[in-house]
N, CA, C and O atoms as a MOPAC input file, in Angstrom:
PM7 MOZYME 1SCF
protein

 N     -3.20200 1   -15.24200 1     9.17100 1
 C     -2.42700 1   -14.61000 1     8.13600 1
 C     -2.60800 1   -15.39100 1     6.84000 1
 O     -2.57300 1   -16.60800 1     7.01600 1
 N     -2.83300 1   -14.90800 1     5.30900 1
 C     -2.86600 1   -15.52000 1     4.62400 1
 C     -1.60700 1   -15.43600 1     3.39800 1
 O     -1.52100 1   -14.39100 1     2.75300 1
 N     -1.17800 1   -15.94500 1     3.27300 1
 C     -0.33700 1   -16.45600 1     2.00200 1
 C     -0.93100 1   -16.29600 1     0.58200 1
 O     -0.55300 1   -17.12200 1    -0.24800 1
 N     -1.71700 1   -15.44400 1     0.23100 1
 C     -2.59800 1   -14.93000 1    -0.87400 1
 C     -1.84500 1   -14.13700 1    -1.68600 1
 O     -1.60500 1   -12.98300 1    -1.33200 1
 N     -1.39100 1   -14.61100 1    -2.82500 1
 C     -1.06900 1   -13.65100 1    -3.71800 1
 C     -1.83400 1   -12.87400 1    -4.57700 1
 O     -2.70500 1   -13.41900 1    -5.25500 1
 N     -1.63800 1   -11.69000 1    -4.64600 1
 C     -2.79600 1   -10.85100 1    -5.50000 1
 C     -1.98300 1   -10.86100 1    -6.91200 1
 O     -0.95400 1   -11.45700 1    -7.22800 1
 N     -2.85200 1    -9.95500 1    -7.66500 1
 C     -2.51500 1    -9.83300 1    -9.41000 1
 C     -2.23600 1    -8.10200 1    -9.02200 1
 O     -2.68000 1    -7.60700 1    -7.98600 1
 N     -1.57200 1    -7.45200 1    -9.86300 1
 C     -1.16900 1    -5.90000 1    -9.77900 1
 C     -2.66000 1    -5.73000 1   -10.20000 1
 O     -2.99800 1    -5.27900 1    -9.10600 1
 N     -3.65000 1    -5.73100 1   -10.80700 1
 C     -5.07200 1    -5.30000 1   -11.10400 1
 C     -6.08700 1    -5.66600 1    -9.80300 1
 O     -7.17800 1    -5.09700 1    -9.84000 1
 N     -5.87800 1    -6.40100 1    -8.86100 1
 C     -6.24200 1    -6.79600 1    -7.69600 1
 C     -6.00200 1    -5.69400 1    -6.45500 1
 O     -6.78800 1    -5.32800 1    -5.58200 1
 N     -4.69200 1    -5.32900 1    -6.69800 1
 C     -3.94400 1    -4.33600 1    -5.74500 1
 C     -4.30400 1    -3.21700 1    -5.74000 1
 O     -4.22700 1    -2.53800 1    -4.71600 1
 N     -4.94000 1    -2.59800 1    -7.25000 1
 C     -5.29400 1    -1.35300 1    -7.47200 1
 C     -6.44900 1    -1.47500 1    -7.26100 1
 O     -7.02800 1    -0.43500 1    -6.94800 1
 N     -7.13100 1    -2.52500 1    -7.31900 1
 C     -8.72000 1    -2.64800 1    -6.90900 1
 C     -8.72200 1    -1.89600 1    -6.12600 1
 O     -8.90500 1    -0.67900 1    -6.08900 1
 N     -8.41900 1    -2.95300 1    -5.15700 1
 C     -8.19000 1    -2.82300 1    -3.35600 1
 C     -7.82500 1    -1.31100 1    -2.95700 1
 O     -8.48000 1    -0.79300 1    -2.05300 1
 N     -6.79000 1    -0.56800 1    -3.60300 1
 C     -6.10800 1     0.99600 1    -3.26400 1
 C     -6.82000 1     1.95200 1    -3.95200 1
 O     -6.58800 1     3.15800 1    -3.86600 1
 N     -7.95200 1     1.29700 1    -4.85000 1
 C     -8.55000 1     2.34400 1    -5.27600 1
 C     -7.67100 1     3.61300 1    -6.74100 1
 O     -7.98900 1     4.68800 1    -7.24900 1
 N     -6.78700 1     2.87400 1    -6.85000 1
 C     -5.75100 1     3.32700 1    -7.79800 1
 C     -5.76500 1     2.74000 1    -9.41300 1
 O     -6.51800 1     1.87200 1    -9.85600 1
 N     -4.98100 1     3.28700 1    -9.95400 1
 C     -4.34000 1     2.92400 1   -11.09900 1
 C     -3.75400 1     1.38100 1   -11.28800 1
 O     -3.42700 1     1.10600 1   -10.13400 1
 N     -3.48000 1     0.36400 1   -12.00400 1
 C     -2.24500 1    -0.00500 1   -12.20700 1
 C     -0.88600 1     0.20900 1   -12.31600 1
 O      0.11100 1    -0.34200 1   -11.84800 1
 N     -1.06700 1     1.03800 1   -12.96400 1
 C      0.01400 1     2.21800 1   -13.24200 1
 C      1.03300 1     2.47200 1   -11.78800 1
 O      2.20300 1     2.25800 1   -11.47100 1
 N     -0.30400 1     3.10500 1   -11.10800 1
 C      0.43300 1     3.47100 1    -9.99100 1
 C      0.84800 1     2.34900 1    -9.05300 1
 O      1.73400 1     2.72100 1    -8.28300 1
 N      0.37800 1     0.77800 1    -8.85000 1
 C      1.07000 1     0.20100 1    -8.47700 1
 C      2.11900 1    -0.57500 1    -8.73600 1
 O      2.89900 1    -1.27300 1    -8.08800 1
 N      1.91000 1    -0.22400 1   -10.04900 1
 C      3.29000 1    -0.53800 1   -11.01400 1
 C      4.41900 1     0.45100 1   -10.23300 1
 O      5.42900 1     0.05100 1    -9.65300 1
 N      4.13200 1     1.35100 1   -10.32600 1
 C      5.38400 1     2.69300 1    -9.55400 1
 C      5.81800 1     1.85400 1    -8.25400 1
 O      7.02100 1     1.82300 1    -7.99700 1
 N      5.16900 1     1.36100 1    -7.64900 1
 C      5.11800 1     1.41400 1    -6.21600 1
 C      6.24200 1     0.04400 1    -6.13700 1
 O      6.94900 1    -0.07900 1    -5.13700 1
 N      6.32000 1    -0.91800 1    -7.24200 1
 C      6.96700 1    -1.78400 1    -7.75400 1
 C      8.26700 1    -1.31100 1    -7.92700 1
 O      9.26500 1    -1.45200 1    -7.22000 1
 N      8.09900 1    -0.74600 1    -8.94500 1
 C      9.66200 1    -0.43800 1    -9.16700 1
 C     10.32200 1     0.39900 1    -8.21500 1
 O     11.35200 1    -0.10900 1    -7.77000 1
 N     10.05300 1     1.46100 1    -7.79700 1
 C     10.47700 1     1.81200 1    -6.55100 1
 C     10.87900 1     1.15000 1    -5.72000 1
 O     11.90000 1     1.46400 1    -5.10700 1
 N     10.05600 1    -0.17700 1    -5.40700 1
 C     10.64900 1    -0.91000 1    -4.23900 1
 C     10.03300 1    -0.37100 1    -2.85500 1
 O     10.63200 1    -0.25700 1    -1.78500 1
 N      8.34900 1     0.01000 1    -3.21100 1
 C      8.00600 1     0.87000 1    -2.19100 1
 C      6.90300 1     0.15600 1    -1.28600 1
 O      6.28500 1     0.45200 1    -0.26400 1
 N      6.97100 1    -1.15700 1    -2.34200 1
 C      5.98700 1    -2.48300 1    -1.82700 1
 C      6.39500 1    -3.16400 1    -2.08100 1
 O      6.85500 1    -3.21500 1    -3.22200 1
 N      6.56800 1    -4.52200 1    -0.91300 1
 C      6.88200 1    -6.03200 1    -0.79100 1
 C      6.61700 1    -6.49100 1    -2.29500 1
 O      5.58100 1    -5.96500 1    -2.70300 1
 N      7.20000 1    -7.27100 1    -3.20800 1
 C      6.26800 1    -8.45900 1    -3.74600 1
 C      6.91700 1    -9.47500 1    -4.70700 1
 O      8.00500 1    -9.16500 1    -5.19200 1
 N      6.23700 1   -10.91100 1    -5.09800 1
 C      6.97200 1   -11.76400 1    -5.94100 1
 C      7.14600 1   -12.20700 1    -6.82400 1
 O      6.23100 1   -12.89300 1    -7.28000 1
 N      8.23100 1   -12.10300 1    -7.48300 1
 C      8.73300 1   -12.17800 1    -8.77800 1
 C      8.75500 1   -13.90600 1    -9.54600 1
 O      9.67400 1   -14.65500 1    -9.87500 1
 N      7.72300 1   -13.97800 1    -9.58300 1
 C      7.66400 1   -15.62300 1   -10.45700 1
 C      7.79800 1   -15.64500 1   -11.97900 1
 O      6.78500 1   -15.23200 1   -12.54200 1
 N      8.71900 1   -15.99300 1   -12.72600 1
 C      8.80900 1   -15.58800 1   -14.03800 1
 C      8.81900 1   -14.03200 1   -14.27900 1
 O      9.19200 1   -13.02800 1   -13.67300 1
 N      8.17000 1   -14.37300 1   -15.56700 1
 C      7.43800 1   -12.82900 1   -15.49100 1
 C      6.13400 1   -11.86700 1   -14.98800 1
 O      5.61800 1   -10.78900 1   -15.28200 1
 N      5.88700 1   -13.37500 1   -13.69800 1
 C      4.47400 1   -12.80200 1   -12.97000 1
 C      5.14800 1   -12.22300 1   -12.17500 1
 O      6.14700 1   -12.70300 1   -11.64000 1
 N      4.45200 1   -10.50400 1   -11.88300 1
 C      4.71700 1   -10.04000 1   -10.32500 1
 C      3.23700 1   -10.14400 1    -9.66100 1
 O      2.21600 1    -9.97400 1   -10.32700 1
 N      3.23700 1   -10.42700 1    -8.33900 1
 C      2.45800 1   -10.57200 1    -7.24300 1
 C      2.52800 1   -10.04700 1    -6.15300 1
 O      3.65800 1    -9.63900 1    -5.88400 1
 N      1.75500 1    -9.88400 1    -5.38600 1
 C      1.81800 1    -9.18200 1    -3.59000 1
 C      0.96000 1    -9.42600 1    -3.19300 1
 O     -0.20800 1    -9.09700 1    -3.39800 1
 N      1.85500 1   -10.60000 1    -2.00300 1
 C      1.22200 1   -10.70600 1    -1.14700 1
 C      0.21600 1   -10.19100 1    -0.26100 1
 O      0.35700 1    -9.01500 1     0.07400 1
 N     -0.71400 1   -10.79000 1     0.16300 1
 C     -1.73000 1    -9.98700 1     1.10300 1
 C     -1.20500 1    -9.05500 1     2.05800 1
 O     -1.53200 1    -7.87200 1     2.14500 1
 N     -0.20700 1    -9.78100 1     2.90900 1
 C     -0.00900 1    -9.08900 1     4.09600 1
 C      1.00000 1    -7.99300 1     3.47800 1
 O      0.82700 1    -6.81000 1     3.77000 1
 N      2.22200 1    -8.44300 1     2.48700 1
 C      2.46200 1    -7.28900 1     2.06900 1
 C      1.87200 1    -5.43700 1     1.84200 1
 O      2.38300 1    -4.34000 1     2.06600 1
 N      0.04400 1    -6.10900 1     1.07200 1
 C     -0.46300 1    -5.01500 1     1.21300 1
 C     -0.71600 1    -4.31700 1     2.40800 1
 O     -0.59200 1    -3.14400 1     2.76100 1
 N     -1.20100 1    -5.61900 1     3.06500 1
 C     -1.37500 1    -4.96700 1     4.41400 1
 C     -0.49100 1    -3.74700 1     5.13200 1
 O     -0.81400 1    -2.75500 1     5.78400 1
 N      0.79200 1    -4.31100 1     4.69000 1
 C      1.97500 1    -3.47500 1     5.65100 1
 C      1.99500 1    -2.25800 1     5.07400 1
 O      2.03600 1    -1.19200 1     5.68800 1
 N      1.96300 1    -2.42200 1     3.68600 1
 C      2.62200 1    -0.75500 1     2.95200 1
 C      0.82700 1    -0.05600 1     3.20600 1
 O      0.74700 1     1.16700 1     3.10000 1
 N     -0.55800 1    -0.86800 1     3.53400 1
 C     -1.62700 1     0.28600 1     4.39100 1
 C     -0.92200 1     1.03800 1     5.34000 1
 O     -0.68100 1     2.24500 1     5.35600 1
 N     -0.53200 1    -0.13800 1     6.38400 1
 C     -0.09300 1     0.22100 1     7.43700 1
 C      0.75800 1     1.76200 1     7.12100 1
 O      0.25800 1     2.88000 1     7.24500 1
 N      1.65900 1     1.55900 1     6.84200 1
 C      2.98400 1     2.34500 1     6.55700 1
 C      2.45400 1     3.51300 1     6.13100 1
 O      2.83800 1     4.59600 1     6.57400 1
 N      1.52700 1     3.38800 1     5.23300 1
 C      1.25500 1     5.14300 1     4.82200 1
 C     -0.34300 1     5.40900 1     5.52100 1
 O     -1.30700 1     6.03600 1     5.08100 1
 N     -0.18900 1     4.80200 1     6.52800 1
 C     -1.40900 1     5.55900 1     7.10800 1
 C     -1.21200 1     6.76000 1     7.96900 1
 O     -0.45700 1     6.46200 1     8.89400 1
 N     -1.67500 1     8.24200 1     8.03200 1
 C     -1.35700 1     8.88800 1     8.57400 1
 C     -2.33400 1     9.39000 1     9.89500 1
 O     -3.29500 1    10.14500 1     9.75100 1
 N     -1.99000 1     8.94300 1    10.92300 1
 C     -2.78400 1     9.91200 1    12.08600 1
 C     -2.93800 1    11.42300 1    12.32100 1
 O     -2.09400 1    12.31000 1    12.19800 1
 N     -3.91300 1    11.47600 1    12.60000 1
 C     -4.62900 1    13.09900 1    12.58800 1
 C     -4.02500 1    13.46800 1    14.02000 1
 O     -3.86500 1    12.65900 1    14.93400 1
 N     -3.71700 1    14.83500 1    14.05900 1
 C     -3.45000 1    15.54900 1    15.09300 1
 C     -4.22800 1    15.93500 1    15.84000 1
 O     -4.70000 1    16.94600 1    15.32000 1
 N     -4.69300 1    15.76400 1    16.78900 1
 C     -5.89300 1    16.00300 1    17.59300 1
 C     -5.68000 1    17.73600 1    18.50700 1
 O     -4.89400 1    17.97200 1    19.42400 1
 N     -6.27700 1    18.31600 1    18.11500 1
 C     -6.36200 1    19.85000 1    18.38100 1
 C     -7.20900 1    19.76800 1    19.52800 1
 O     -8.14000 1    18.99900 1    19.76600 1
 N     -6.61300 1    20.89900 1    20.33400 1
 C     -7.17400 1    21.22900 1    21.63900 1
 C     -7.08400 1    22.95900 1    22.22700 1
 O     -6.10000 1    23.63700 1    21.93100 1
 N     -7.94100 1    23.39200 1    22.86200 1
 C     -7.77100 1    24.87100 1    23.11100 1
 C     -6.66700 1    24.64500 1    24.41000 1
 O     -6.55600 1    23.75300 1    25.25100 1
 N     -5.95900 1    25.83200 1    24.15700 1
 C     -4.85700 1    26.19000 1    25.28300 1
 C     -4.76300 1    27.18000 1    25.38600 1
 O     -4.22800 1    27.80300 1    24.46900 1
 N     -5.09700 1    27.67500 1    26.22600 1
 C     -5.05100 1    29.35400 1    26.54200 1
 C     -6.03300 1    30.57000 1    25.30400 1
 O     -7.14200 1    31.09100 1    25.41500 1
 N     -5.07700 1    30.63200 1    24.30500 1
 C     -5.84400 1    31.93600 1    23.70400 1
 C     -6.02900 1    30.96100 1    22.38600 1
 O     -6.88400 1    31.32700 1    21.57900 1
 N     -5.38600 1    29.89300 1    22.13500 1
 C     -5.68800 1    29.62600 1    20.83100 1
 C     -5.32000 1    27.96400 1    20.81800 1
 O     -5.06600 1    27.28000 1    21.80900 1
 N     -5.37200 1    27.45600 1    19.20300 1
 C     -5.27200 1    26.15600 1    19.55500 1
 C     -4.04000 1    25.60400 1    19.25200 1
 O     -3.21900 1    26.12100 1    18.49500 1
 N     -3.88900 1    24.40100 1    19.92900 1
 C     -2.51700 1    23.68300 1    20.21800 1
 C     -2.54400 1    22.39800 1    19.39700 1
 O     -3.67600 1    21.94000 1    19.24600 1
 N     -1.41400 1    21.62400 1    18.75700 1
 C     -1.64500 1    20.00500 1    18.65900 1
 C     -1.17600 1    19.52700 1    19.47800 1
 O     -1.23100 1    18.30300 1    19.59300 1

């Protein structure tokens, strides 16, 4: 596990996003992260978790009788 703090321009790297939008994700309170002065940061594993969290699994479809089922 690492103890790595990222920069909000690091985070959006990584998500493929905006700043912006991980700015949102901030104030919301919709991701872990730490408030040093006026630096905010997040943690690695933080990111890790809020991957985790919005990852969505696919429904795996199958035939059943006349048509298909999840």
């Amino acid at each position: 596990m690492s103890d790595r703090l990222l920069k909000v321009a690091e985070v959006a790297e990584r998500l493929g996003v905006t700043e912006r939008f991980v700015r949102r994700l901030i104030a919301e309170r919709r991701i872990e992260y730490v408030k040093a002065g006026t630096h905010v940061r997040i943690k690695e594993e933080a990111l890790t978790a809020y991957i985790d969290e919005s990852t969505v699994v696919p429904i795996r479809m199958g035939l059943h009788g006349n048509g298909l089922v999840a």
